Amino acid sequence: MNGMASDHNISSQEEYLPHYLQKEDPFASKLSREADIVAGFYLTVIGILSTLGNGYVIFMSSKRKKKLRPAEIMTVNLAVCDLGISVVGKPFSIISFFSHRWVFGWMGCRWYGWAGFFFGCGSLITMTAVSLDRYLKICHLSYGTWLKRHHAFICLAIIWAYATFWATVPFAGVGSYAPEPFGTSCTLDWWLAQASVAGQAFILSILFFCLLFPTAVIVFSYVKIILKVKSSTKEVAHYDTRIQNSHILEMKLTKVAMLICAGFLIAWIPYAVVSVWSAFGQPDSVPIQFSVVPTLLAKSAAMYNPIIYQVIDCKFACCRSGGLKTLQKKSSLKKSR
């Protein structure tokens, strides 16, 4: 009976083996050498632009660190997360793509997977906090005026603790990090959901607490903000110039936050869909050549934010300079009268 039970266990385990446990080398690239070279150049450009852009945002913010608003402190934290992804993670994947295989072994794979998940989760939770800040500032003014700089720093501590917890949970034996099917990158072991009920519970927990719940909070916050802005635009026009300028600044910060969240979700949702399909769909049903595209798109998310900052800042500067000119004209007319 014991022999029959062991044979049954072996056969059930052999029903599905993830790609990294099969006989072939899990770290050998499954793409053509030309495709790896193109991906390597793509990530090099993304990494350089992201490092320069986010480094510039952090440098400029450090020059006025005592004047930063709570929402601006959060955007600086977002730049830190993006810079971390670029500096800590990008070199591993770039070298591996050019080498046509993952060259850092299992320890490097687990470190790369942890770093990517840690900074990615930190980015999403930071954007969740920013969306809540914008929601309170725009829709609940009494709560919005209560939020101060020290609340932002408390929020940062919670964000980093949250990201550290979920990124480190796989090392406690309930999950793992594994190579991607195409071989030259590593990620969370989504294929555990194919192996056991415990694996499914782990993957579902990750999906809910690190993707679905934060995304739902972001969508709720900005939908409420859009509805509030539509109904309050006429009301603000009756206030004095100081309140109108404050409202313009708050709306500028809100536009920045909305564009950042939209760019992040557009970059990461295709990767999340492919990962969920790998976890709960038919085993190995996602073509390897198809799985690499969402991965490369997700890795480009860190590049968008500095561009968004600059575009919004330029528009805001133009509006502000235009407003100053009109004020100067009014003051000159008053003097002449």
mmCIF file of C-alpha atoms in Angstrom:
data_model
loop_
_atom_site.group_PDB
_atom_site.id
_atom_site.type_symbol
_atom_site.label_atom_id
_atom_site.label_comp_id
_atom_site.label_asym_id
_atom_site.label_seq_id
_atom_site.Cartn_x
_atom_site.Cartn_y
_atom_site.Cartn_z
ATOM 1 C CA MET A 1 0.000 0.000 0.000
ATOM 2 C CA ASN A 2 2.841 2.397 0.849
ATOM 3 C CA GLY A 3 4.444 1.663 -2.505
ATOM 4 C CA MET A 4 1.199 2.385 -4.318
ATOM 5 C CA ALA A 5 0.801 5.642 -2.384
ATOM 6 C CA SER A 6 4.323 6.753 -3.220
ATOM 7 C CA ASP A 7 3.801 5.876 -6.888
ATOM 8 C CA HIS A 8 0.592 7.924 -6.849
ATOM 9 C CA ASN A 9 2.394 10.916 -5.294
ATOM 10 C CA ILE A 10 5.181 10.730 -7.871
ATOM 11 C CA SER A 11 2.701 10.549 -10.736
ATOM 12 C CA SER A 12 0.691 13.481 -9.328
ATOM 13 C CA GLN A 13 3.840 15.553 -8.992
ATOM 14 C CA GLU A 14 4.828 14.707 -12.536
ATOM 15 C CA GLU A 15 1.476 15.905 -13.860
ATOM 16 C CA TYR A 16 2.958 19.377 -14.004
ATOM 17 C CA LEU A 17 6.532 20.488 -13.492
ATOM 18 C CA PRO A 18 7.333 24.205 -13.739
ATOM 19 C CA HIS A 19 9.865 25.141 -16.371
ATOM 20 C CA TYR A 20 12.664 25.669 -13.826
ATOM 21 C CA LEU A 21 12.368 22.057 -12.543
ATOM 22 C CA GLN A 22 12.372 20.397 -15.940
ATOM 23 C CA LYS A 23 15.461 18.724 -17.368
ATOM 24 C CA GLU A 24 16.564 21.670 -19.494
ATOM 25 C CA ASP A 25 18.683 24.504 -18.074
ATOM 26 C CA PRO A 26 16.245 27.052 -16.503
ATOM 27 C CA PHE A 27 18.739 29.917 -16.944
ATOM 28 C CA ALA A 28 19.444 29.353 -20.634
ATOM 29 C CA SER A 29 17.721 31.890 -22.868
ATOM 30 C CA LYS A 30 14.769 30.524 -24.828
ATOM 31 C CA LEU A 31 14.910 33.485 -27.206
ATOM 32 C CA SER A 32 17.134 33.947 -30.230
ATOM 33 C CA ARG A 33 20.445 35.707 -29.683
ATOM 34 C CA GLU A 34 19.254 38.604 -31.841
ATOM 35 C CA ALA A 35 16.124 39.035 -29.712
ATOM 36 C CA ASP A 36 18.249 39.033 -26.547
ATOM 37 C CA ILE A 37 20.525 41.719 -27.974
ATOM 38 C CA VAL A 38 17.540 43.911 -28.905
ATOM 39 C CA ALA A 39 16.056 43.434 -25.417
ATOM 40 C CA GLY A 40 19.440 44.240 -23.864
ATOM 41 C CA PHE A 41 19.750 47.517 -25.792
ATOM 42 C CA TYR A 42 16.129 48.386 -24.952
ATOM 43 C CA LEU A 43 16.708 47.881 -21.219
ATOM 44 C CA THR A 44 19.984 49.808 -21.396
ATOM 45 C CA VAL A 45 18.221 52.855 -22.831
ATOM 46 C CA ILE A 46 15.366 52.508 -20.325
ATOM 47 C CA GLY A 47 17.822 52.124 -17.444
ATOM 48 C CA ILE A 48 19.907 55.169 -18.402
ATOM 49 C CA LEU A 49 16.876 57.422 -18.914
ATOM 50 C CA SER A 50 15.252 56.217 -15.707
ATOM 51 C CA THR A 51 18.421 56.682 -13.653
ATOM 52 C CA LEU A 52 19.059 60.181 -14.991
ATOM 53 C CA GLY A 53 15.419 61.268 -14.760
ATOM 54 C CA ASN A 54 14.691 59.981 -11.281
ATOM 55 C CA GLY A 55 18.110 61.074 -10.036
ATOM 56 C CA TYR A 56 17.360 64.576 -11.299
ATOM 57 C CA VAL A 57 13.961 64.580 -9.532
ATOM 58 C CA ILE A 58 15.574 63.523 -6.236
ATOM 59 C CA PHE A 59 18.392 66.074 -6.613
ATOM 60 C CA MET A 60 16.034 68.974 -7.356
ATOM 61 C CA SER A 61 13.743 67.961 -4.509
ATOM 62 C CA SER A 62 16.657 67.808 -2.071
ATOM 63 C CA LYS A 63 17.389 71.491 -2.776
ATOM 64 C CA ARG A 64 13.962 72.463 -1.422
ATOM 65 C CA LYS A 65 13.371 69.562 0.963
ATOM 66 C CA LYS A 66 12.067 71.802 3.774
ATOM 67 C CA LYS A 67 9.359 73.242 1.501
ATOM 68 C CA LEU A 68 8.040 69.990 0.073
ATOM 69 C CA ARG A 69 4.325 69.335 0.522
ATOM 70 C CA PRO A 70 3.161 65.888 1.733
ATOM 71 C CA ALA A 71 2.139 64.886 -1.817
ATOM 72 C CA GLU A 72 5.536 66.012 -3.147
ATOM 73 C CA ILE A 73 7.309 63.962 -0.466
ATOM 74 C CA MET A 74 5.401 60.942 -1.763
ATOM 75 C CA THR A 75 6.427 61.638 -5.346
ATOM 76 C CA VAL A 76 10.055 61.826 -4.192
ATOM 77 C CA ASN A 77 9.594 58.421 -2.564
ATOM 78 C CA LEU A 78 8.210 57.157 -5.862
ATOM 79 C CA ALA A 79 11.341 58.446 -7.615
ATOM 80 C CA VAL A 80 13.466 56.595 -5.022
ATOM 81 C CA CYS A 81 11.585 53.351 -5.803
ATOM 82 C CA ASP A 82 12.036 53.861 -9.546
ATOM 83 C CA LEU A 83 15.716 54.670 -9.099
ATOM 84 C CA GLY A 84 16.109 51.540 -6.979
ATOM 85 C CA ILE A 85 14.613 49.384 -9.730
ATOM 86 C CA SER A 86 16.942 50.978 -12.294
ATOM 87 C CA VAL A 87 20.151 50.791 -10.258
ATOM 88 C CA VAL A 88 19.626 47.493 -8.418
ATOM 89 C CA GLY A 89 17.657 45.471 -10.935
ATOM 90 C CA LYS A 90 18.345 46.643 -14.482
ATOM 91 C CA PRO A 91 22.087 45.726 -14.610
ATOM 92 C CA PHE A 92 21.323 42.062 -13.795
ATOM 93 C CA SER A 93 18.840 41.677 -16.647
ATOM 94 C CA ILE A 94 20.907 43.739 -19.119
ATOM 95 C CA ILE A 95 24.022 41.625 -18.572
ATOM 96 C CA SER A 96 21.960 38.433 -18.816
ATOM 97 C CA PHE A 97 20.273 39.441 -22.071
ATOM 98 C CA PHE A 98 23.623 40.264 -23.663
ATOM 99 C CA SER A 99 25.073 37.001 -22.299
ATOM 100 C CA HIS A 100 22.146 35.024 -23.766
ATOM 101 C CA ARG A 101 21.503 33.415 -20.328
ATOM 102 C CA TRP A 102 21.028 34.297 -16.659
ATOM 103 C CA VAL A 103 24.590 34.364 -15.322
ATOM 104 C CA PHE A 104 24.002 35.031 -11.601
ATOM 105 C CA GLY A 105 22.693 31.632 -10.449
ATOM 106 C CA TRP A 106 19.910 30.908 -8.000
ATOM 107 C CA MET A 107 21.120 33.348 -5.329
ATOM 108 C CA GLY A 108 21.241 36.181 -7.855
ATOM 109 C CA CYS A 109 17.834 35.116 -9.177
ATOM 110 C CA ARG A 110 16.252 35.303 -5.717
ATOM 111 C CA TRP A 111 17.907 38.652 -4.986
ATOM 112 C CA TYR A 112 16.769 40.098 -8.321
ATOM 113 C CA GLY A 113 13.223 38.815 -7.804
ATOM 114 C CA TRP A 114 13.110 40.244 -4.279
ATOM 115 C CA ALA A 115 14.427 43.658 -5.376
ATOM 116 C CA GLY A 116 11.993 43.908 -8.280
ATOM 117 C CA PHE A 117 9.023 42.934 -6.126
ATOM 118 C CA PHE A 118 10.138 45.185 -3.242
ATOM 119 C CA PHE A 119 10.531 48.348 -5.301
ATOM 120 C CA GLY A 120 7.499 47.561 -7.489
ATOM 121 C CA CYS A 121 5.279 47.028 -4.454
ATOM 122 C CA GLY A 122 6.717 50.178 -2.866
ATOM 123 C CA SER A 123 5.842 52.157 -6.001
ATOM 124 C CA LEU A 124 2.244 50.934 -6.104
ATOM 125 C CA ILE A 125 1.612 51.490 -2.377
ATOM 126 C CA THR A 126 3.181 54.961 -2.645
ATOM 127 C CA MET A 127 0.777 55.805 -5.476
ATOM 128 C CA THR A 128 -2.070 54.462 -3.350
ATOM 129 C CA ALA A 129 -1.069 56.818 -0.534
ATOM 130 C CA VAL A 130 -0.785 59.719 -2.999
ATOM 131 C CA SER A 131 -4.264 59.011 -4.362
ATOM 132 C CA LEU A 132 -5.696 59.011 -0.829
ATOM 133 C CA ASP A 133 -3.903 62.282 -0.084
ATOM 134 C CA ARG A 134 -5.343 63.844 -3.222
ATOM 135 C CA TYR A 135 -8.805 62.490 -2.369
ATOM 136 C CA LEU A 136 -8.706 64.043 1.114
ATOM 137 C CA LYS A 137 -7.286 67.345 -0.173
ATOM 138 C CA ILE A 138 -9.894 67.752 -2.903
ATOM 139 C CA CYS A 139 -13.000 66.034 -1.518
ATOM 140 C CA HIS A 140 -12.655 66.509 2.255
ATOM 141 C CA LEU A 141 -10.997 69.839 2.932
ATOM 142 C CA SER A 142 -11.157 69.540 6.731
ATOM 143 C CA TYR A 143 -9.149 66.309 6.631
ATOM 144 C CA GLY A 144 -6.891 67.660 3.901
ATOM 145 C CA THR A 145 -5.775 70.642 5.965
ATOM 146 C CA TRP A 146 -5.088 68.293 8.886
ATOM 147 C CA LEU A 147 -2.485 66.323 6.907
ATOM 148 C CA LYS A 148 1.028 67.662 7.573
ATOM 149 C CA ARG A 149 4.606 66.766 6.683
ATOM 150 C CA HIS A 150 5.155 64.471 9.662
ATOM 151 C CA HIS A 151 2.115 62.445 8.612
ATOM 152 C CA ALA A 152 3.800 61.942 5.233
ATOM 153 C CA PHE A 153 6.944 60.572 6.899
ATOM 154 C CA ILE A 154 4.859 58.204 9.040
ATOM 155 C CA CYS A 155 3.178 57.065 5.838
ATOM 156 C CA LEU A 156 6.595 56.453 4.235
ATOM 157 C CA ALA A 157 7.593 54.198 7.131
ATOM 158 C CA ILE A 158 4.372 52.197 6.684
ATOM 159 C CA ILE A 159 4.956 51.920 2.916
ATOM 160 C CA TRP A 160 8.502 50.581 3.302
ATOM 161 C CA ALA A 161 7.417 48.146 6.038
ATOM 162 C CA TYR A 162 4.532 46.912 3.850
ATOM 163 C CA ALA A 163 6.784 46.384 0.817
ATOM 164 C CA THR A 164 9.461 44.669 2.931
ATOM 165 C CA PHE A 165 6.924 42.290 4.456
ATOM 166 C CA TRP A 166 5.387 41.105 1.189
ATOM 167 C CA ALA A 167 8.705 40.907 -0.649
ATOM 168 C CA THR A 168 10.268 38.848 2.158
ATOM 169 C CA VAL A 169 7.317 36.498 2.783
ATOM 170 C CA PRO A 170 8.449 34.097 -0.008
ATOM 171 C CA PHE A 171 11.679 33.458 1.911
ATOM 172 C CA ALA A 172 9.648 32.163 4.876
ATOM 173 C CA GLY A 173 8.794 28.992 2.957
ATOM 174 C CA VAL A 174 5.352 29.939 1.653
ATOM 175 C CA GLY A 175 6.610 31.128 -1.730
ATOM 176 C CA SER A 176 9.726 31.619 -3.794
ATOM 177 C CA TYR A 177 11.383 33.499 -6.645
ATOM 178 C CA ALA A 178 12.132 31.697 -9.896
ATOM 179 C CA PRO A 179 13.447 32.359 -13.420
ATOM 180 C CA GLU A 180 11.057 33.601 -16.071
ATOM 181 C CA PRO A 181 10.129 31.105 -18.809
ATOM 182 C CA PHE A 182 12.436 32.894 -21.279
ATOM 183 C CA GLY A 183 15.372 32.367 -18.883
ATOM 184 C CA THR A 184 17.129 35.739 -18.651
ATOM 185 C CA SER A 185 15.127 37.307 -15.824
ATOM 186 C CA CYS A 186 13.567 36.280 -12.501
ATOM 187 C CA THR A 187 10.258 36.984 -10.803
ATOM 188 C CA LEU A 188 7.855 35.759 -8.170
ATOM 189 C CA ASP A 189 7.193 32.012 -8.474
ATOM 190 C CA TRP A 190 3.704 32.253 -9.971
ATOM 191 C CA TRP A 191 3.813 28.561 -10.884
ATOM 192 C CA LEU A 192 3.355 27.525 -7.236
ATOM 193 C CA ALA A 193 -0.375 27.902 -7.819
ATOM 194 C CA GLN A 194 -0.176 24.877 -10.146
ATOM 195 C CA ALA A 195 1.425 22.729 -7.437
ATOM 196 C CA SER A 196 -0.703 22.977 -4.275
ATOM 197 C CA VAL A 197 -3.587 24.687 -2.497
ATOM 198 C CA ALA A 198 -1.066 26.484 -0.266
ATOM 199 C CA GLY A 199 0.607 27.854 -3.387
ATOM 200 C CA GLN A 200 -2.736 29.099 -4.691
ATOM 201 C CA ALA A 201 -3.471 30.807 -1.345
ATOM 202 C CA PHE A 202 -0.069 32.519 -1.429
ATOM 203 C CA ILE A 203 -0.491 33.780 -4.991
ATOM 204 C CA LEU A 204 -4.041 34.993 -4.294
ATOM 205 C CA SER A 205 -2.824 36.867 -1.209
ATOM 206 C CA ILE A 206 -0.091 38.556 -3.241
ATOM 207 C CA LEU A 207 -2.561 39.495 -5.970
ATOM 208 C CA PHE A 208 -5.084 40.969 -3.536
ATOM 209 C CA PHE A 209 -2.799 42.878 -1.154
ATOM 210 C CA CYS A 210 -0.157 43.973 -3.693
ATOM 211 C CA LEU A 211 -2.280 44.623 -6.807
ATOM 212 C CA LEU A 212 -6.075 44.463 -6.624
ATOM 213 C CA PHE A 213 -6.688 46.302 -3.346
ATOM 214 C CA PRO A 214 -4.223 49.179 -4.043
ATOM 215 C CA THR A 215 -5.559 49.529 -7.596
ATOM 216 C CA ALA A 216 -9.148 49.654 -6.318
ATOM 217 C CA VAL A 217 -8.214 52.420 -3.847
ATOM 218 C CA ILE A 218 -6.509 54.407 -6.624
ATOM 219 C CA VAL A 219 -9.462 54.092 -9.008
ATOM 220 C CA PHE A 220 -11.962 54.998 -6.273
ATOM 221 C CA SER A 221 -9.959 58.065 -5.218
ATOM 222 C CA TYR A 222 -9.582 59.535 -8.690
ATOM 223 C CA VAL A 223 -13.164 58.831 -9.726
ATOM 224 C CA LYS A 224 -14.357 60.733 -6.647
ATOM 225 C CA ILE A 225 -11.889 63.541 -7.407
ATOM 226 C CA ILE A 226 -13.124 63.897 -11.003
ATOM 227 C CA LEU A 227 -16.740 64.075 -9.829
ATOM 228 C CA LYS A 228 -15.846 66.615 -7.146
ATOM 229 C CA VAL A 229 -13.869 68.847 -9.520
ATOM 230 C CA LYS A 230 -16.766 68.961 -11.992
ATOM 231 C CA SER A 231 -19.132 70.158 -9.290
ATOM 232 C CA SER A 232 -16.799 72.632 -7.554
ATOM 233 C CA THR A 233 -15.113 74.476 -10.443
ATOM 234 C CA LYS A 234 -17.704 77.278 -10.369
ATOM 235 C CA GLU A 235 -17.493 77.563 -6.588
ATOM 236 C CA VAL A 236 -13.736 78.191 -6.588
ATOM 237 C CA ALA A 237 -14.132 81.079 -9.038
ATOM 238 C CA HIS A 238 -15.900 83.124 -6.322
ATOM 239 C CA TYR A 239 -12.969 82.906 -3.887
ATOM 240 C CA ASP A 240 -10.036 85.303 -3.679
ATOM 241 C CA THR A 241 -6.798 84.931 -5.651
ATOM 242 C CA ARG A 242 -4.881 83.206 -2.853
ATOM 243 C CA ILE A 243 -7.431 80.389 -2.569
ATOM 244 C CA GLN A 244 -7.621 80.084 -6.365
ATOM 245 C CA ASN A 245 -3.819 79.765 -6.616
ATOM 246 C CA SER A 246 -3.840 77.122 -3.876
ATOM 247 C CA HIS A 247 -6.568 75.254 -5.766
ATOM 248 C CA ILE A 248 -4.530 75.443 -8.999
ATOM 249 C CA LEU A 249 -1.481 73.983 -7.218
ATOM 250 C CA GLU A 250 -3.543 71.168 -5.703
ATOM 251 C CA MET A 251 -4.980 70.357 -9.125
ATOM 252 C CA LYS A 252 -1.482 70.338 -10.608
ATOM 253 C CA LEU A 253 -0.360 67.787 -8.023
ATOM 254 C CA THR A 254 -3.514 65.770 -8.676
ATOM 255 C CA LYS A 255 -2.863 65.697 -12.445
ATOM 256 C CA VAL A 256 0.704 64.526 -11.825
ATOM 257 C CA ALA A 257 -0.536 61.766 -9.517
ATOM 258 C CA MET A 258 -3.247 60.631 -11.957
ATOM 259 C CA LEU A 259 -0.835 60.429 -14.892
ATOM 260 C CA ILE A 260 1.753 58.573 -12.814
ATOM 261 C CA CYS A 261 -0.816 56.014 -11.666
ATOM 262 C CA ALA A 262 -2.154 55.591 -15.196
ATOM 263 C CA GLY A 263 1.350 55.061 -16.608
ATOM 264 C CA PHE A 264 2.233 52.552 -13.899
ATOM 265 C CA LEU A 265 -0.948 50.520 -14.326
ATOM 266 C CA ILE A 266 -0.715 50.542 -18.133
ATOM 267 C CA ALA A 267 2.851 49.230 -17.870
ATOM 268 C CA TRP A 268 2.161 46.564 -15.236
ATOM 269 C CA ILE A 269 -1.341 45.262 -15.955
ATOM 270 C CA PRO A 270 -0.314 43.210 -19.065
ATOM 271 C CA TYR A 271 2.436 41.589 -16.979
ATOM 272 C CA ALA A 272 -0.050 40.904 -14.164
ATOM 273 C CA VAL A 273 -2.514 39.312 -16.613
ATOM 274 C CA VAL A 274 0.166 37.020 -18.066
ATOM 275 C CA SER A 275 1.375 36.102 -14.570
ATOM 276 C CA VAL A 276 -2.136 35.259 -13.370
ATOM 277 C CA TRP A 277 -2.722 33.170 -16.471
ATOM 278 C CA SER A 278 0.540 31.314 -15.822
ATOM 279 C CA ALA A 279 -0.569 30.702 -12.234
ATOM 280 C CA PHE A 280 -4.162 29.590 -12.773
ATOM 281 C CA GLY A 281 -4.475 28.824 -16.495
ATOM 282 C CA GLN A 282 -3.398 25.789 -18.418
ATOM 283 C CA PRO A 283 0.229 24.839 -17.588
ATOM 284 C CA ASP A 284 2.775 26.353 -19.981
ATOM 285 C CA SER A 285 -0.034 27.746 -22.154
ATOM 286 C CA VAL A 286 1.594 31.186 -22.454
ATOM 287 C CA PRO A 287 4.081 31.177 -25.368
ATOM 288 C CA ILE A 288 7.605 32.087 -24.265
ATOM 289 C CA GLN A 289 8.019 34.724 -26.998
ATOM 290 C CA PHE A 290 4.752 36.321 -25.873
ATOM 291 C CA SER A 291 5.656 36.358 -22.157
ATOM 292 C CA VAL A 292 8.760 38.496 -22.690
ATOM 293 C CA VAL A 293 6.840 41.496 -24.105
ATOM 294 C CA PRO A 294 4.807 42.315 -20.938
ATOM 295 C CA THR A 295 7.980 41.857 -18.884
ATOM 296 C CA LEU A 296 9.887 44.442 -20.926
ATOM 297 C CA LEU A 297 6.895 46.813 -20.849
ATOM 298 C CA ALA A 298 6.710 46.564 -17.044
ATOM 299 C CA LYS A 299 10.428 47.307 -16.737
ATOM 300 C CA SER A 300 9.892 50.591 -18.600
ATOM 301 C CA ALA A 301 7.478 51.970 -15.955
ATOM 302 C CA ALA A 302 10.298 53.615 -13.989
ATOM 303 C CA MET A 303 11.124 55.862 -16.966
ATOM 304 C CA TYR A 304 7.721 57.556 -17.341
ATOM 305 C CA ASN A 305 7.451 59.493 -14.096
ATOM 306 C CA PRO A 306 10.241 62.095 -14.620
ATOM 307 C CA ILE A 307 8.783 62.844 -18.067
ATOM 308 C CA ILE A 308 5.348 63.386 -16.498
ATOM 309 C CA TYR A 309 6.845 65.718 -13.877
ATOM 310 C CA GLN A 310 8.517 67.852 -16.531
ATOM 311 C CA VAL A 311 5.458 68.058 -18.825
ATOM 312 C CA ILE A 312 3.145 69.122 -15.990
ATOM 313 C CA ASP A 313 5.747 71.540 -14.587
ATOM 314 C CA CYS A 314 6.171 73.209 -18.004
ATOM 315 C CA LYS A 315 2.408 73.627 -18.419
ATOM 316 C CA PHE A 316 2.090 74.927 -14.878
ATOM 317 C CA ALA A 317 4.962 77.378 -15.410
ATOM 318 C CA CYS A 318 3.350 78.678 -18.605
ATOM 319 C CA CYS A 319 -0.007 79.152 -16.843
ATOM 320 C CA ARG A 320 1.702 80.767 -13.884
ATOM 321 C CA SER A 321 3.701 83.155 -16.086
ATOM 322 C CA GLY A 322 0.529 84.008 -17.992
ATOM 323 C CA GLY A 323 -1.264 84.723 -14.732
ATOM 324 C CA LEU A 324 1.605 86.921 -13.559
ATOM 325 C CA LYS A 325 1.475 88.909 -16.776
ATOM 326 C CA THR A 326 -2.237 89.573 -16.366
ATOM 327 C CA LEU A 327 -1.705 90.606 -12.754
ATOM 328 C CA GLN A 328 1.108 92.941 -13.820
ATOM 329 C CA LYS A 329 -1.174 94.508 -16.448
ATOM 330 C CA LYS A 330 -3.895 95.051 -13.849
ATOM 331 C CA SER A 331 -1.467 96.661 -11.397
ATOM 332 C CA SER A 332 -0.048 98.947 -14.103
ATOM 333 C CA LEU A 333 -3.592 100.033 -15.051
ATOM 334 C CA LYS A 334 -4.357 100.796 -11.402
ATOM 335 C CA LYS A 335 -1.176 102.859 -11.096
ATOM 336 C CA SER A 336 -1.938 104.819 -14.260
ATOM 337 C CA ARG A 337 -5.452 105.516 -12.994
#
